[in-house]
Amino acid sequence: MVEKVRAVAQRCIEEGKGLVPLIQAVQAECEYLPPEALRTIADTTGVPLSQVYSVATFYHSFRLKPKGKHTCLVCLGTACHVRGGERVAEEFSRQLGVRPGETTEDGEITLETAACLGACALAPLVMVDGEYHARMTPQKVKRLVGQVRRGEEADE
Ligand code: FES
């Protein structure tokens, strides 16, 4: 892990990239940013570890823990937002006990949000493990989460 991170960071430094794209490149390589990756970034770039951490924790797109087995992606783009996407996202948070960007304690489900999933006519839209779930409501969320947890094929 350390060698891989060092090589990516070194390449980014040579390309003149800033800290954010460098951390993005490391995450793309490692899938998430464990403490040793952040330490290696700090060592390689000379940026204080506290600053690397503050950047890595500031942006939602950075992941400090591995992704869950399943991903629930709630669209919060304009079309979904005006049709209640925010309430759907809140219900997912409530059912899963995590905020967007986080993974459940058991490592099963990661909750994420998106700016648009490209099918606005189906709003509010949720994507679970790559499958669309159209016209989502907070009432449908509990059932969908149950199906995902049981590994069942979700409806719709
Ligand atoms: S805004 Fe949600 S799919 Fe486009």
GROMACS .gro file of N, CA and C and ligand atoms in nm:
model
  472
    1MET      N    1   0.083  -0.122   0.000
    1MET     CA    2   0.000   0.000   0.000
    1MET      C    3   0.087   0.127   0.000
    2VAL      N    4   0.185   0.130   0.091
    2VAL     CA    5   0.269   0.250   0.102
    2VAL      C    6   0.342   0.278  -0.029
    3GLU      N    7   0.399   0.173  -0.088
    3GLU     CA    8   0.472   0.191  -0.214
    3GLU      C    9   0.382   0.241  -0.326
    4LYS      N   10   0.261   0.183  -0.332
    4LYS     CA   11   0.165   0.223  -0.435
    4LYS      C   12   0.128   0.371  -0.418
    5VAL      N   13   0.100   0.410  -0.295
    5VAL     CA   14   0.062   0.550  -0.268
    5VAL      C   15   0.179   0.643  -0.300
    6ARG      N   16   0.299   0.601  -0.261
    6ARG     CA   17   0.415   0.686  -0.286
    6ARG      C   18   0.434   0.707  -0.437
    7ALA      N   19   0.416   0.600  -0.514
    7ALA     CA   20   0.435   0.609  -0.659
    7ALA      C   21   0.331   0.704  -0.721
    8VAL      N   22   0.206   0.692  -0.678
    8VAL     CA   23   0.101   0.780  -0.731
    8VAL      C   24   0.129   0.925  -0.693
    9ALA      N   25   0.163   0.947  -0.566
    9ALA     CA   26   0.190   1.083  -0.519
    9ALA      C   27   0.308   1.143  -0.594
   10GLN      N   28   0.412   1.064  -0.612
   10GLN     CA   29   0.531   1.111  -0.684
   10GLN      C   30   0.496   1.153  -0.827
   11ARG      N   31   0.415   1.069  -0.891
   11ARG     CA   32   0.375   1.099  -1.029
   11ARG      C   33   0.297   1.232  -1.035
   12CYS      N   34   0.206   1.249  -0.938
   12CYS     CA   35   0.126   1.373  -0.934
   12CYS      C   36   0.214   1.495  -0.910
   13ILE      N   37   0.313   1.480  -0.824
   13ILE     CA   38   0.405   1.592  -0.796
   13ILE      C   39   0.478   1.629  -0.926
   14GLU      N   40   0.525   1.527  -0.997
   14GLU     CA   41   0.597   1.553  -1.123
   14GLU      C   42   0.508   1.620  -1.226
   15GLU      N   43   0.378   1.588  -1.221
   15GLU     CA   44   0.283   1.650  -1.315
   15GLU      C   45   0.234   1.787  -1.267
   16GLY      N   46   0.283   1.829  -1.151
   16GLY     CA   47   0.247   1.961  -1.099
   16GLY      C   48   0.107   1.970  -1.042
   17LYS      N   49   0.049   1.854  -1.004
   17LYS     CA   50  -0.087   1.855  -0.950
   17LYS      C   51  -0.089   1.905  -0.806
   18GLY      N   52  -0.201   1.966  -0.768
   18GLY     CA   53  -0.219   2.013  -0.632
   18GLY      C   54  -0.262   1.899  -0.541
   19LEU      N   55  -0.286   1.933  -0.414
   19LEU     CA   56  -0.315   1.831  -0.314
   19LEU      C   57  -0.447   1.758  -0.341
   20VAL      N   58  -0.551   1.831  -0.382
   20VAL     CA   59  -0.682   1.766  -0.403
   20VAL      C   60  -0.675   1.662  -0.516
   21PRO      N   61  -0.624   1.700  -0.635
   21PRO     CA   62  -0.615   1.595  -0.739
   21PRO      C   63  -0.520   1.482  -0.702
   22LEU      N   64  -0.420   1.512  -0.623
   22LEU     CA   65  -0.328   1.407  -0.579
   22LEU      C   66  -0.402   1.307  -0.489
   23ILE      N   67  -0.481   1.359  -0.395
   23ILE     CA   68  -0.557   1.270  -0.307
   23ILE      C   69  -0.660   1.191  -0.388
   24GLN      N   70  -0.720   1.258  -0.487
   24GLN     CA   71  -0.816   1.187  -0.576
   24GLN      C   72  -0.748   1.071  -0.646
   25ALA      N   73  -0.627   1.095  -0.694
   25ALA     CA   74  -0.554   0.990  -0.767
   25ALA      C   75  -0.522   0.873  -0.673
   26VAL      N   76  -0.484   0.904  -0.551
   26VAL     CA   77  -0.454   0.798  -0.455
   26VAL      C   78  -0.581   0.718  -0.424
   27GLN      N   79  -0.692   0.789  -0.404
   27GLN     CA   80  -0.817   0.718  -0.376
   27GLN      C   81  -0.859   0.630  -0.494
   28ALA      N   82  -0.840   0.681  -0.616
   28ALA     CA   83  -0.875   0.602  -0.735
   28ALA      C   84  -0.792   0.473  -0.739
   29GLU      N   85  -0.671   0.482  -0.692
   29GLU     CA   86  -0.582   0.365  -0.694
   29GLU      C   87  -0.615   0.268  -0.580
   30CYS      N   88  -0.648   0.323  -0.461
   30CYS     CA   89  -0.665   0.239  -0.341
   30CYS      C   90  -0.811   0.217  -0.302
   31GLU      N   91  -0.907   0.282  -0.371
   31GLU     CA   92  -1.050   0.275  -0.343
   31GLU      C   93  -1.093   0.358  -0.223
   32TYR      N   94  -1.006   0.371  -0.124
   32TYR     CA   95  -1.035   0.460  -0.011
   32TYR      C   96  -0.903   0.509   0.047
   33LEU      N   97  -0.913   0.591   0.153
   33LEU     CA   98  -0.793   0.655   0.206
   33LEU      C   99  -0.767   0.612   0.350
   34PRO      N  100  -0.702   0.499   0.369
   34PRO     CA  101  -0.671   0.456   0.505
   34PRO      C  102  -0.563   0.548   0.566
   35PRO      N  103  -0.546   0.546   0.699
   35PRO     CA  104  -0.449   0.635   0.764
   35PRO      C  105  -0.309   0.626   0.703
   36GLU      N  106  -0.266   0.505   0.668
   36GLU     CA  107  -0.128   0.494   0.614
   36GLU      C  108  -0.114   0.562   0.478
   37ALA      N  109  -0.225   0.567   0.402
   37ALA     CA  110  -0.220   0.637   0.273
   37ALA      C  111  -0.205   0.787   0.297
   38LEU      N  112  -0.280   0.840   0.395
   38LEU     CA  113  -0.270   0.983   0.423
   38LEU      C  114  -0.132   1.019   0.478
   39ARG      N  115  -0.076   0.931   0.562
   39ARG     CA  116   0.059   0.954   0.615
   39ARG      C  117   0.161   0.955   0.501
   40THR      N  118   0.146   0.861   0.408
   40THR     CA  119   0.240   0.852   0.296
   40THR      C  120   0.229   0.974   0.206
   41ILE      N  121   0.107   1.023   0.188
   41ILE     CA  122   0.088   1.146   0.109
   41ILE      C  123   0.163   1.262   0.176
   42ALA      N  124   0.145   1.273   0.308
   42ALA     CA  125   0.213   1.381   0.382
   42ALA      C  126   0.364   1.367   0.370
   43ASP      N  127   0.416   1.244   0.388
   43ASP     CA  128   0.561   1.222   0.381
   43ASP      C  129   0.615   1.256   0.243
   44THR      N  130   0.542   1.214   0.139
   44THR     CA  131   0.592   1.229   0.002
   44THR      C  132   0.585   1.374  -0.045
   45THR      N  133   0.477   1.443  -0.005
   45THR     CA  134   0.458   1.581  -0.055
   45THR      C  135   0.523   1.685   0.036
   46GLY      N  136   0.546   1.649   0.164
   46GLY     CA  137   0.597   1.747   0.259
   46GLY      C  138   0.487   1.834   0.317
   47VAL      N  139   0.360   1.806   0.278
   47VAL     CA  140   0.246   1.879   0.335
   47VAL      C  141   0.219   1.821   0.475
   48PRO      N  142   0.197   1.907   0.576
   48PRO     CA  143   0.170   1.854   0.711
   48PRO      C  144   0.051   1.757   0.710
   49LEU      N  145   0.064   1.651   0.790
   49LEU     CA  146  -0.041   1.548   0.797
   49LEU      C  147  -0.176   1.610   0.835
   50SER      N  148  -0.174   1.709   0.924
   50SER     CA  149  -0.300   1.773   0.965
   50SER      C  150  -0.370   1.838   0.845
   51GLN      N  151  -0.291   1.893   0.754
   51GLN     CA  152  -0.350   1.957   0.635
   51GLN      C  153  -0.404   1.852   0.538
   52VAL      N  154  -0.333   1.742   0.524
   52VAL     CA  155  -0.380   1.633   0.438
   52VAL      C  156  -0.513   1.581   0.492
   53TYR      N  157  -0.519   1.563   0.625
   53TYR     CA  158  -0.644   1.516   0.687
   53TYR      C  159  -0.756   1.616   0.667
   54SER      N  160  -0.726   1.744   0.683
   54SER     CA  161  -0.836   1.841   0.673
   54SER      C  162  -0.891   1.845   0.531
   55VAL      N  163  -0.808   1.828   0.431
   55VAL     CA  164  -0.858   1.822   0.293
   55VAL      C  165  -0.938   1.693   0.272
   56ALA      N  166  -0.884   1.582   0.320
   56ALA     CA  167  -0.949   1.451   0.298
   56ALA      C  168  -1.084   1.442   0.369
   57THR      N  169  -1.099   1.515   0.478
   57THR     CA  170  -1.226   1.509   0.551
   57THR      C  171  -1.323   1.619   0.506
   58PHE      N  172  -1.272   1.721   0.436
   58PHE     CA  173  -1.358   1.831   0.394
   58PHE      C  174  -1.448   1.791   0.277
   59TYR      N  175  -1.392   1.718   0.180
   59TYR     CA  176  -1.467   1.684   0.059
   59TYR      C  177  -1.542   1.553   0.076
   60HIS      N  178  -1.672   1.558   0.041
   60HIS     CA  179  -1.756   1.438   0.052
   60HIS      C  180  -1.707   1.324  -0.035
   61SER      N  181  -1.641   1.359  -0.144
   61SER     CA  182  -1.601   1.253  -0.238
   61SER      C  183  -1.485   1.170  -0.186
   62PHE      N  184  -1.418   1.217  -0.079
   62PHE     CA  185  -1.309   1.136  -0.025
   62PHE      C  186  -1.362   1.039   0.080
   63ARG      N  187  -1.311   0.919   0.072
   63ARG     CA  188  -1.361   0.811   0.156
   63ARG      C  189  -1.248   0.762   0.246
   64LEU      N  190  -1.272   0.772   0.378
   64LEU     CA  191  -1.168   0.729   0.473
   64LEU      C  192  -1.187   0.583   0.515
   65LYS      N  193  -1.300   0.527   0.476
   65LYS     CA  194  -1.325   0.386   0.508
   65LYS      C  195  -1.359   0.312   0.378
   66PRO      N  196  -1.341   0.180   0.375
   66PRO     CA  197  -1.375   0.108   0.252
   66PRO      C  198  -1.525   0.114   0.224
   67LYS      N  199  -1.560   0.101   0.097
   67LYS     CA  200  -1.701   0.100   0.058
   67LYS      C  201  -1.769  -0.027   0.106
   68GLY      N  202  -1.901  -0.020   0.128
   68GLY     CA  203  -1.976  -0.138   0.167
   68GLY      C  204  -1.997  -0.233   0.050
   69LYS      N  205  -2.053  -0.350   0.081
   69LYS     CA  206  -2.082  -0.448  -0.025
   69LYS      C  207  -2.185  -0.393  -0.123
   70HIS      N  208  -2.278  -0.311  -0.069
   70HIS     CA  209  -2.384  -0.252  -0.151
   70HIS      C  210  -2.376  -0.100  -0.144
   71THR      N  211  -2.422  -0.036  -0.250
   71THR     CA  212  -2.423   0.111  -0.253
   71THR      C  213  -2.563   0.161  -0.285
   72CYS      N  214  -2.615   0.248  -0.199
   72CYS     CA  215  -2.742   0.318  -0.224
   72CYS      C  216  -2.708   0.461  -0.262
   73LEU      N  217  -2.738   0.496  -0.385
   73LEU     CA  218  -2.704   0.628  -0.437
   73LEU      C  219  -2.833   0.707  -0.457
   74VAL      N  220  -2.851   0.812  -0.378
   74VAL     CA  221  -2.974   0.891  -0.384
   74VAL      C  222  -2.947   1.017  -0.465
   75CYS      N  223  -3.029   1.042  -0.566
   75CYS     CA  224  -3.009   1.160  -0.650
   75CYS      C  225  -3.067   1.284  -0.582
   76LEU      N  226  -2.986   1.388  -0.576
   76LEU     CA  227  -3.032   1.516  -0.521
   76LEU      C  228  -3.022   1.626  -0.626
   77GLY      N  229  -3.023   1.587  -0.752
   77GLY     CA  230  -3.024   1.687  -0.860
   77GLY      C  231  -3.155   1.764  -0.858
   78THR      N  232  -3.166   1.866  -0.941
   78THR     CA  233  -3.282   1.956  -0.935
   78THR      C  234  -3.415   1.882  -0.950
   79ALA      N  235  -3.428   1.798  -1.052
   79ALA     CA  236  -3.555   1.729  -1.076
   79ALA      C  237  -3.592   1.640  -0.957
   80CYS      N  238  -3.493   1.571  -0.903
   80CYS     CA  239  -3.520   1.483  -0.788
   80CYS      C  240  -3.545   1.565  -0.662
   81HIS      N  241  -3.470   1.674  -0.648
   81HIS     CA  242  -3.485   1.758  -0.530
   81HIS      C  243  -3.628   1.813  -0.520
   82VAL      N  244  -3.681   1.867  -0.633
   82VAL     CA  245  -3.814   1.927  -0.627
   82VAL      C  246  -3.924   1.823  -0.606
   83ARG      N  247  -3.892   1.697  -0.632
   83ARG     CA  248  -3.993   1.591  -0.610
   83ARG      C  249  -3.968   1.511  -0.483
   84GLY      N  250  -3.887   1.568  -0.393
   84GLY     CA  251  -3.874   1.506  -0.261
   84GLY      C  252  -3.749   1.422  -0.239
   85GLY      N  253  -3.650   1.438  -0.323
   85GLY     CA  254  -3.526   1.359  -0.308
   85GLY      C  255  -3.459   1.377  -0.173
   86GLU      N  256  -3.467   1.498  -0.120
   86GLU     CA  257  -3.404   1.526   0.009
   86GLU      C  258  -3.467   1.440   0.120
   87ARG      N  259  -3.599   1.429   0.117
   87ARG     CA  260  -3.668   1.347   0.218
   87ARG      C  261  -3.633   1.199   0.202
   88VAL      N  262  -3.615   1.157   0.078
   88VAL     CA  263  -3.574   1.018   0.052
   88VAL      C  264  -3.435   0.995   0.111
   89ALA      N  265  -3.344   1.090   0.087
   89ALA     CA  266  -3.207   1.078   0.139
   89ALA      C  267  -3.208   1.073   0.292
   90GLU      N  268  -3.293   1.159   0.353
   90GLU     CA  269  -3.302   1.161   0.500
   90GLU      C  270  -3.352   1.027   0.554
   91GLU      N  271  -3.447   0.968   0.483
   91GLU     CA  272  -3.501   0.839   0.529
   91GLU      C  273  -3.396   0.729   0.514
   92PHE      N  274  -3.317   0.732   0.407
   92PHE     CA  275  -3.207   0.636   0.395
   92PHE      C  276  -3.111   0.652   0.513
   93SER      N  277  -3.078   0.777   0.545
   93SER     CA  278  -2.987   0.803   0.658
   93SER      C  279  -3.044   0.745   0.786
   94ARG      N  280  -3.174   0.766   0.804
   94ARG     CA  281  -3.240   0.718   0.927
   94ARG      C  282  -3.240   0.566   0.932
   95GLN      N  283  -3.276   0.503   0.821
   95GLN     CA  284  -3.284   0.357   0.818
   95GLN      C  285  -3.147   0.292   0.834
   96LEU      N  286  -3.045   0.353   0.775
   96LEU     CA  287  -2.912   0.292   0.776
   96LEU      C  288  -2.827   0.338   0.894
   97GLY      N  289  -2.866   0.450   0.955
   97GLY     CA  290  -2.787   0.503   1.067
   97GLY      C  291  -2.655   0.563   1.022
   98VAL      N  292  -2.649   0.611   0.899
   98VAL     CA  293  -2.527   0.675   0.848
   98VAL      C  294  -2.565   0.800   0.768
   99ARG      N  295  -2.468   0.886   0.750
   99ARG     CA  296  -2.489   1.002   0.664
   99ARG      C  297  -2.435   0.971   0.525
  100PRO      N  298  -2.475   1.050   0.424
  100PRO     CA  299  -2.418   1.028   0.291
  100PRO      C  300  -2.266   1.029   0.295
  101GLY      N  301  -2.207   0.935   0.225
  101GLY     CA  302  -2.061   0.922   0.224
  101GLY      C  303  -2.012   0.820   0.324
  102GLU      N  304  -2.104   0.770   0.411
  102GLU     CA  305  -2.063   0.676   0.514
  102GLU      C  306  -2.114   0.535   0.483
  103THR      N  307  -2.054   0.439   0.555
  103THR     CA  308  -2.091   0.298   0.539
  103THR      C  309  -2.143   0.246   0.672
  104THR      N  310  -2.241   0.158   0.667
  104THR     CA  311  -2.297   0.103   0.791
  104THR      C  312  -2.189   0.029   0.871
  105GLU      N  313  -2.210   0.022   1.002
  105GLU     CA  314  -2.115  -0.042   1.094
  105GLU      C  315  -2.072  -0.180   1.047
  106ASP      N  316  -2.170  -0.255   0.993
  106ASP     CA  317  -2.140  -0.393   0.951
  106ASP      C  318  -2.071  -0.401   0.814
  107GLY      N  319  -2.042  -0.285   0.756
  107GLY     CA  320  -1.971  -0.283   0.628
  107GLY      C  321  -2.057  -0.327   0.511
  108GLU      N  322  -2.188  -0.333   0.530
  108GLU     CA  323  -2.276  -0.384   0.424
  108GLU      C  324  -2.315  -0.278   0.321
  109ILE      N  325  -2.357  -0.160   0.369
  109ILE     CA  326  -2.419  -0.064   0.277
  109ILE      C  327  -2.355   0.075   0.290
  110THR      N  328  -2.319   0.130   0.175
  110THR     CA  329  -2.268   0.267   0.169
  110THR      C  330  -2.378   0.356   0.113
  111LEU      N  331  -2.400   0.470   0.178
  111LEU     CA  332  -2.498   0.567   0.131
  111LEU      C  333  -2.425   0.681   0.061
  112GLU      N  334  -2.468   0.711  -0.059
  112GLU     CA  335  -2.407   0.822  -0.132
  112GLU      C  336  -2.517   0.907  -0.196
  113THR      N  337  -2.481   1.028  -0.231
  113THR     CA  338  -2.574   1.113  -0.306
  113THR      C  339  -2.508   1.154  -0.437
  114ALA      N  340  -2.592   1.192  -0.534
  114ALA     CA  341  -2.540   1.231  -0.665
  114ALA      C  342  -2.609   1.358  -0.711
  115ALA      N  343  -2.547   1.430  -0.802
  115ALA     CA  344  -2.603   1.556  -0.854
  115ALA      C  345  -2.707   1.531  -0.963
  116CYS      N  346  -2.698   1.422  -1.035
  116CYS     CA  347  -2.798   1.381  -1.135
  116CYS      C  348  -2.758   1.243  -1.184
  117LEU      N  349  -2.856   1.153  -1.190
  117LEU     CA  350  -2.827   1.017  -1.237
  117LEU      C  351  -2.865   0.999  -1.383
  118GLY      N  352  -2.905   1.108  -1.447
  118GLY     CA  353  -2.928   1.105  -1.591
  118GLY      C  354  -3.062   1.046  -1.635
  119ALA      N  355  -3.157   1.037  -1.544
  119ALA     CA  356  -3.290   0.986  -1.581
  119ALA      C  357  -3.393   1.068  -1.503
  120CYS      N  358  -3.393   1.198  -1.525
  120CYS     CA  359  -3.472   1.291  -1.445
  120CYS      C  360  -3.622   1.263  -1.451
  121ALA      N  361  -3.670   1.204  -1.561
  121ALA     CA  362  -3.813   1.174  -1.574
  121ALA      C  363  -3.858   1.072  -1.469
  122LEU      N  364  -3.762   1.000  -1.410
  122LEU     CA  365  -3.795   0.898  -1.310
  122LEU      C  366  -3.786   0.950  -1.167
  123ALA      N  367  -3.769   1.081  -1.152
  123ALA     CA  368  -3.747   1.142  -1.021
  123ALA      C  369  -3.865   1.120  -0.926
  124PRO      N  370  -3.835   1.110  -0.797
  124PRO     CA  371  -3.703   1.104  -0.734
  124PRO      C  372  -3.639   0.966  -0.757
  125LEU      N  373  -3.513   0.968  -0.790
  125LEU     CA  374  -3.447   0.847  -0.835
  125LEU      C  375  -3.339   0.802  -0.737
  126VAL      N  376  -3.332   0.671  -0.721
  126VAL     CA  377  -3.229   0.609  -0.636
  126VAL      C  378  -3.166   0.498  -0.718
  127MET      N  379  -3.037   0.477  -0.701
  127MET     CA  380  -2.972   0.366  -0.770
  127MET      C  381  -2.910   0.276  -0.662
  128VAL      N  382  -2.948   0.149  -0.666
  128VAL     CA  383  -2.892   0.053  -0.571
  128VAL      C  384  -2.811  -0.049  -0.649
  129ASP      N  385  -2.683  -0.053  -0.621
  129ASP     CA  386  -2.592  -0.144  -0.690
  129ASP      C  387  -2.611  -0.139  -0.842
  130GLY      N  388  -2.627  -0.017  -0.893
  130GLY     CA  389  -2.636   0.002  -1.038
  130GLY      C  390  -2.776  -0.011  -1.095
  131GLU      N  391  -2.876  -0.047  -1.011
  131GLU     CA  392  -3.015  -0.062  -1.059
  131GLU      C  393  -3.097   0.061  -1.020
  132TYR      N  394  -3.171   0.115  -1.119
  132TYR     CA  395  -3.257   0.229  -1.091
  132TYR      C  396  -3.379   0.189  -1.009
  133HIS      N  397  -3.419   0.278  -0.918
  133HIS     CA  398  -3.546   0.265  -0.845
  133HIS      C  399  -3.617   0.399  -0.860
  134ALA      N  400  -3.719   0.400  -0.946
  134ALA     CA  401  -3.784   0.524  -0.986
  134ALA      C  402  -3.891   0.568  -0.886
  135ARG      N  403  -3.919   0.698  -0.891
  135ARG     CA  404  -4.026   0.760  -0.811
  135ARG      C  405  -4.022   0.711  -0.667
  136MET      N  406  -3.906   0.724  -0.608
  136MET     CA  407  -3.887   0.680  -0.470
  136MET      C  408  -3.963   0.771  -0.373
  137THR      N  409  -4.009   0.713  -0.267
  137THR     CA  410  -4.071   0.791  -0.159
  137THR      C  411  -4.006   0.747  -0.028
  138PRO      N  412  -4.016   0.829   0.076
  138PRO     CA  413  -3.961   0.787   0.206
  138PRO      C  414  -4.027   0.656   0.252
  139GLN      N  415  -4.154   0.637   0.217
  139GLN     CA  416  -4.225   0.516   0.260
  139GLN      C  417  -4.167   0.390   0.196
  140LYS      N  418  -4.112   0.401   0.077
  140LYS     CA  419  -4.057   0.284   0.007
  140LYS      C  420  -3.915   0.249   0.054
  141VAL      N  421  -3.851   0.344   0.124
  141VAL     CA  422  -3.709   0.327   0.157
  141VAL      C  423  -3.686   0.208   0.250
  142LYS      N  424  -3.768   0.195   0.355
  142LYS     CA  425  -3.747   0.089   0.454
  142LYS      C  426  -3.750  -0.049   0.387
  143ARG      N  427  -3.849  -0.067   0.301
  143ARG     CA  428  -3.863  -0.195   0.231
  143ARG      C  429  -3.742  -0.223   0.142
  144LEU      N  430  -3.698  -0.119   0.069
  144LEU     CA  431  -3.583  -0.135  -0.021
  144LEU      C  432  -3.457  -0.168   0.060
  145VAL      N  433  -3.437  -0.099   0.171
  145VAL     CA  434  -3.320  -0.126   0.255
  145VAL      C  435  -3.325  -0.271   0.307
  146GLY      N  436  -3.444  -0.315   0.346
  146GLY     CA  437  -3.461  -0.453   0.393
  146GLY      C  438  -3.423  -0.553   0.284
  147GLN      N  439  -3.465  -0.525   0.161
  147GLN     CA  440  -3.433  -0.615   0.050
  147GLN      C  441  -3.282  -0.618   0.024
  148VAL      N  442  -3.220  -0.502   0.032
  148VAL     CA  443  -3.074  -0.496   0.009
  148VAL      C  444  -3.003  -0.575   0.120
  149ARG      N  445  -3.045  -0.555   0.244
  149ARG     CA  446  -2.981  -0.625   0.357
  149ARG      C  447  -2.997  -0.777   0.345
  150ARG      N  448  -3.111  -0.820   0.295
  150ARG     CA  449  -3.136  -0.965   0.284
  150ARG      C  450  -3.076  -1.022   0.156
  151GLY      N  451  -3.019  -0.933   0.074
  151GLY     CA  452  -2.959  -0.978  -0.052
  151GLY      C  453  -3.062  -1.019  -0.154
  152GLU      N  454  -3.185  -0.969  -0.135
  152GLU     CA  455  -3.292  -1.002  -0.230
  152GLU      C  456  -3.284  -0.913  -0.352
  153GLU      N  457  -3.336  -0.961  -0.460
  153GLU     CA  458  -3.355  -0.877  -0.578
  153GLU      C  459  -3.457  -0.771  -0.540
  154ALA      N  460  -3.419  -0.642  -0.550
  154ALA     CA  461  -3.511  -0.537  -0.513
  154ALA      C  462  -3.620  -0.519  -0.619
  155ASP      N  463  -3.741  -0.480  -0.573
  155ASP     CA  464  -3.851  -0.454  -0.667
  155ASP      C  465  -3.819  -0.336  -0.756
  156GLU      N  466  -3.883  -0.328  -0.869
  156GLU     CA  467  -3.882  -0.215  -0.962
  156GLU      C  468  -3.746  -0.182  -1.017
  157FES     S1  469  -3.195   1.515  -1.119
  157FES    FE1  470  -3.216   1.313  -1.044
  157FES     S2  471  -3.190   1.194  -1.222
  157FES    FE2  472  -3.155   1.395  -1.293
   0.00000   0.00000   0.00000
